[in-house]
Short mmCIF file of C-alpha atoms in Angstrom, two decimals:
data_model
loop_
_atom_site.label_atom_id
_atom_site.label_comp_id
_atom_site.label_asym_id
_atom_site.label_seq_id
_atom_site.Cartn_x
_atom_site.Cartn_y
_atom_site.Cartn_z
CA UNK A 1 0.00 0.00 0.00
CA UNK A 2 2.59 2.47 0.88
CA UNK A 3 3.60 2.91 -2.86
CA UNK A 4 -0.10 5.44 -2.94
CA UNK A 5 0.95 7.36 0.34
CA UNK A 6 1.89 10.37 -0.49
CA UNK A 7 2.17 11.74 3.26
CA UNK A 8 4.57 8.85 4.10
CA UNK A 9 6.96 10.63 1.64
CA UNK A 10 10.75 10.72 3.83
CA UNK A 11 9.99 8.34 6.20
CA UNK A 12 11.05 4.92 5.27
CA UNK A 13 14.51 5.89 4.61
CA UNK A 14 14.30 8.48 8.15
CA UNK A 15 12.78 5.11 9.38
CA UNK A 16 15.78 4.76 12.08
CA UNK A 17 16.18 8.03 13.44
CA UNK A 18 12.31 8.76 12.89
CA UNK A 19 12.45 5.69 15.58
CA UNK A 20 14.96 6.54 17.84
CA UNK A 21 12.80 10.06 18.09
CA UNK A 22 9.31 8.74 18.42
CA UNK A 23 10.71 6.55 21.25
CA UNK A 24 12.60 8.95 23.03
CA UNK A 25 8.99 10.57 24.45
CA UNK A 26 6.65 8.32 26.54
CA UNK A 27 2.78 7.97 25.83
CA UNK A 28 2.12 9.70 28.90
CA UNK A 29 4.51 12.95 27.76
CA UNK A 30 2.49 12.76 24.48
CA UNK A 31 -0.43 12.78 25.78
CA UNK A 32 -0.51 13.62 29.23
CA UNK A 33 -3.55 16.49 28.42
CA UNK A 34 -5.69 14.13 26.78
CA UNK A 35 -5.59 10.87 28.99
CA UNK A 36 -8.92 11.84 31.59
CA UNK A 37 -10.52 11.92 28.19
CA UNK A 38 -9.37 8.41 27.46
CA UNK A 39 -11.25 5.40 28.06
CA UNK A 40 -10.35 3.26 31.41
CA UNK A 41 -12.59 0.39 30.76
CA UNK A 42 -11.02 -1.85 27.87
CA UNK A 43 -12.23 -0.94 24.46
CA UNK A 44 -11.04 -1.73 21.06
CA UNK A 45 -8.81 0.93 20.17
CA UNK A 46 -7.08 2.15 16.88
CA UNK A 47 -3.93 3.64 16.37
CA UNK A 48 -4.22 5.10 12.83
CA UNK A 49 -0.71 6.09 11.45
CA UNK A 50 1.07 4.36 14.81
CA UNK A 51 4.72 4.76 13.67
CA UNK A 52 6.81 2.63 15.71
CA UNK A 53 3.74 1.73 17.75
CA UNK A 54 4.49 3.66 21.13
CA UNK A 55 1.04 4.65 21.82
CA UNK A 56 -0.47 1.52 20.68
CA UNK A 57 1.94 -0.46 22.43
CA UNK A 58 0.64 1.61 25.96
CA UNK A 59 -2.99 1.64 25.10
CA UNK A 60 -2.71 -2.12 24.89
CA UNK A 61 -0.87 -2.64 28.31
CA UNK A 62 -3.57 -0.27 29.89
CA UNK A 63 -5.99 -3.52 28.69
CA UNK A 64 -7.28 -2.61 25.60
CA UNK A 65 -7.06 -4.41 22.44
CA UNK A 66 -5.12 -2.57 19.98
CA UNK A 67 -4.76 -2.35 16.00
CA UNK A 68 -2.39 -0.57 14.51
CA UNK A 69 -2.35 0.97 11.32
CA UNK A 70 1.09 2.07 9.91
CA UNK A 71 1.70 2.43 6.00
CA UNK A 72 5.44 2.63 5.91
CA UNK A 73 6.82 -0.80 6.24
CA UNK A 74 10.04 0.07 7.54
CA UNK A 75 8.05 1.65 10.77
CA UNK A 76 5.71 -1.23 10.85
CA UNK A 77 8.55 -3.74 11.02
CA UNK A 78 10.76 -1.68 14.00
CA UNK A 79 7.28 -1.34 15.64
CA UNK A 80 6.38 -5.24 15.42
CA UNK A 81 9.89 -6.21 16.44
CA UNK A 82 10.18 -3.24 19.34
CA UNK A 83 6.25 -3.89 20.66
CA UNK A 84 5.04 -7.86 20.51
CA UNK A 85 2.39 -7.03 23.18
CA UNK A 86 -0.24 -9.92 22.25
CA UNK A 87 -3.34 -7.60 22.66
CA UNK A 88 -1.41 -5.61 19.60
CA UNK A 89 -2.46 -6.32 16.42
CA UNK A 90 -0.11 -4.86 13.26
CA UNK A 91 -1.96 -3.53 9.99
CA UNK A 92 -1.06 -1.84 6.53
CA UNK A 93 -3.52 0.53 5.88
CA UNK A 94 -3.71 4.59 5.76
CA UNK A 95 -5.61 7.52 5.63
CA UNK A 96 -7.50 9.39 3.98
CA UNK A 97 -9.88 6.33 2.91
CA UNK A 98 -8.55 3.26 5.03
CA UNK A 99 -10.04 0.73 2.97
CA UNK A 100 -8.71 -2.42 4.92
CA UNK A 101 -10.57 -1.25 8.13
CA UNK A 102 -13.42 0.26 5.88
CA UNK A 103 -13.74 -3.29 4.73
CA UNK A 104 -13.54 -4.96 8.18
CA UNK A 105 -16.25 -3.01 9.57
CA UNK A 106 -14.74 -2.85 12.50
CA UNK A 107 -15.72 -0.14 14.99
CA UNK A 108 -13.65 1.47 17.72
CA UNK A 109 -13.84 3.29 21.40
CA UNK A 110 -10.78 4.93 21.06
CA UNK A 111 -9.25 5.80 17.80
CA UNK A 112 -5.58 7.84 17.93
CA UNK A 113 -4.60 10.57 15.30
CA UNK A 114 -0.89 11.35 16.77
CA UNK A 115 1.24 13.54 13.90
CA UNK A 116 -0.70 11.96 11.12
CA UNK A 117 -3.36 14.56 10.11
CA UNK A 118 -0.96 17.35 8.96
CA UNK A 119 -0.08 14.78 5.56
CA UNK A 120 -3.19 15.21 4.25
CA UNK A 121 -3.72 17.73 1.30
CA UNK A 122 -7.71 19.42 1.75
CA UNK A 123 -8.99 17.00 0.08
CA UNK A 124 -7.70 14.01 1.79
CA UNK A 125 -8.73 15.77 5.15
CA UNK A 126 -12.42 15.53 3.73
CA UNK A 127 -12.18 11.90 3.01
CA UNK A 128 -10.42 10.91 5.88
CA UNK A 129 -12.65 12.51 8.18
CA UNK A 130 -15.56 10.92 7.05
CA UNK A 131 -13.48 7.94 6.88
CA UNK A 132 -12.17 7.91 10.60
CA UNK A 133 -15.71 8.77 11.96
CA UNK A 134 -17.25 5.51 10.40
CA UNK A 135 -14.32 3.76 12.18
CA UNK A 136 -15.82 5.39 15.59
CA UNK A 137 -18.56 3.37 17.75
CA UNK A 138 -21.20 4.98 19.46
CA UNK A 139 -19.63 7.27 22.64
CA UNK A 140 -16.19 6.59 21.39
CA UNK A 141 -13.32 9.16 21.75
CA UNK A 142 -11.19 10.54 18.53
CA UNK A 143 -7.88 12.23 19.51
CA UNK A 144 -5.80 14.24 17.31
CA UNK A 145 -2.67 16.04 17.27
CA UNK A 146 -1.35 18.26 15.11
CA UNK A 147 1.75 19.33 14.34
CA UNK A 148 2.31 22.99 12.95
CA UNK A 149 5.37 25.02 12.02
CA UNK A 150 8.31 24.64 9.49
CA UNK A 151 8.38 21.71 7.05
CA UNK A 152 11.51 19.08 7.53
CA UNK A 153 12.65 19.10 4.29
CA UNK A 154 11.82 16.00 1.99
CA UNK A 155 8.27 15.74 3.96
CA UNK A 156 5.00 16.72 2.71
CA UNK A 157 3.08 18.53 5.44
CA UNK A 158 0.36 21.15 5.41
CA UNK A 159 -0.96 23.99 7.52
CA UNK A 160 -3.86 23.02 9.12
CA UNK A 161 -6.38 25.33 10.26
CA UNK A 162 -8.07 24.23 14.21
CA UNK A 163 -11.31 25.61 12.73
CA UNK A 164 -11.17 23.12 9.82
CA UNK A 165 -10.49 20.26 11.62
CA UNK A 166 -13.72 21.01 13.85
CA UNK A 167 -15.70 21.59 10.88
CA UNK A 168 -15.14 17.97 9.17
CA UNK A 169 -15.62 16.39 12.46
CA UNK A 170 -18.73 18.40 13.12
CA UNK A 171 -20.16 17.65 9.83
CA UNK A 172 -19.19 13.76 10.64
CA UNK A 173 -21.57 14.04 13.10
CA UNK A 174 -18.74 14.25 15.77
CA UNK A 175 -19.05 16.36 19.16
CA UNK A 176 -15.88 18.27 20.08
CA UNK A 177 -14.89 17.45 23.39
CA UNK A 178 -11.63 19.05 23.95
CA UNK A 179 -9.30 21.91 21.89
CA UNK A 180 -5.98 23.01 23.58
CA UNK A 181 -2.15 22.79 22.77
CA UNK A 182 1.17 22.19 23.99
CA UNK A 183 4.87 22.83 22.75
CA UNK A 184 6.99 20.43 20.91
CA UNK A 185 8.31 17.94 23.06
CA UNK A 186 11.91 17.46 21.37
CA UNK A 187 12.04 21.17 21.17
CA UNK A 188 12.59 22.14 17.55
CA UNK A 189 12.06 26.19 17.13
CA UNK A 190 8.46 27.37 15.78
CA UNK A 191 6.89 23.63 15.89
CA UNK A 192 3.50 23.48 18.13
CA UNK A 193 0.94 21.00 18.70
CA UNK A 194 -3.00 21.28 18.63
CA UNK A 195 -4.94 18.78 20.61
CA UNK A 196 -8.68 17.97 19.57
CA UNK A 197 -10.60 15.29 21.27
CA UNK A 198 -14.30 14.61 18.92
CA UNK A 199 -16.90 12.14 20.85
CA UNK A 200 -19.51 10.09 18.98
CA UNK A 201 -22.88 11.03 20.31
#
């Protein structure tokens, strides 16, 4: 699949130091604001775009069962060697349409968006909101983050306005449930997060 990614563009051959980084930070430093939003009852939860599988890995040791999605093989294969939890299940599928889970019919409590949204032209955001919603169960929680500032060069990242984001969800028939922010956590200059937290009525 990864071959018709285009927001996956520098990261298999960053794949090393991408996972060195992403495991440098802890689940709970990620997303420390957002975890009394979080389910604490098992659930089946989704981590869509899981890179080396750090928050899946930590969602499924908290109990729940896990799936996560990651497009990039060479990710997918650090993450599978780095996090054999059992209740962790490894899949190749991506945004903005995520036809493998469309097609499974699966439906989630807790579905993670952690630097993943930013990849995804205006279009794609349209899609893949509609796409991610259908993935949510009734009362389940949608978390996103979302990275803003300068571009690493070789990646394909947008600007993405908050407003937007609450717009597609909205018309998804998602509830917002949270908006704040927090700084980059490895410190690179101008680079800020967005937190949004959408609820299934």
């Amino acid at each position: 699949m990864n071959n018709t990614v285009a927001g996956t563009q520098g990261y298999g051959v960053d794949a090393d130091a991408l996972a060195d980084q992403y495991e440098s930070v802890t689940f709970e430093e990620v997303h420390g604001g957002l975890l009394h939003l979080y389910p604490t009852s098992p659930v089946r939860a989704l981590d869509l775009g899981a890179g080396t599988g750090r928050d899946a890995a930590a969602l499924a040791r908290l109990g729940h069962t896990v799936t996560a999605a990651e497009p990039t093989p060479e990710l997918r294969l650090r993450g599978q060697r780095l996090h054999p939890e059992p209740a962790l299940t490894w899949l190749d599928d991506a945004l903005p349409d995520v036809p493998v889970l469309t097609e499974r019919g699966e439906r989630f409590g807790l579905i993670l968006l952690t630097a993943v949204w930013m990849h995804l032209d205006p279009a794609e955001r349209v899609r893949g909101m509609r796409a991610v919603a259908a993935l949510l169960a009734p009362g389940g929680i949608l978390a996103m983050t979302i990275r803003s500032g300068p571009v690493p060069p070789g990646r394909r990242m947008f600007d993405v306005p908050e407003a937007e984001t609450v717009a597609l969800a909205e018309a998804a028939g998602l509830r917002v449930a949270h908006r704040g922010g927090r700084v980059d956590l490895h410190g690179r200059p101008g680079v800020r997060w967005s937190e949004l937290v959408f609820t299934r009525p």
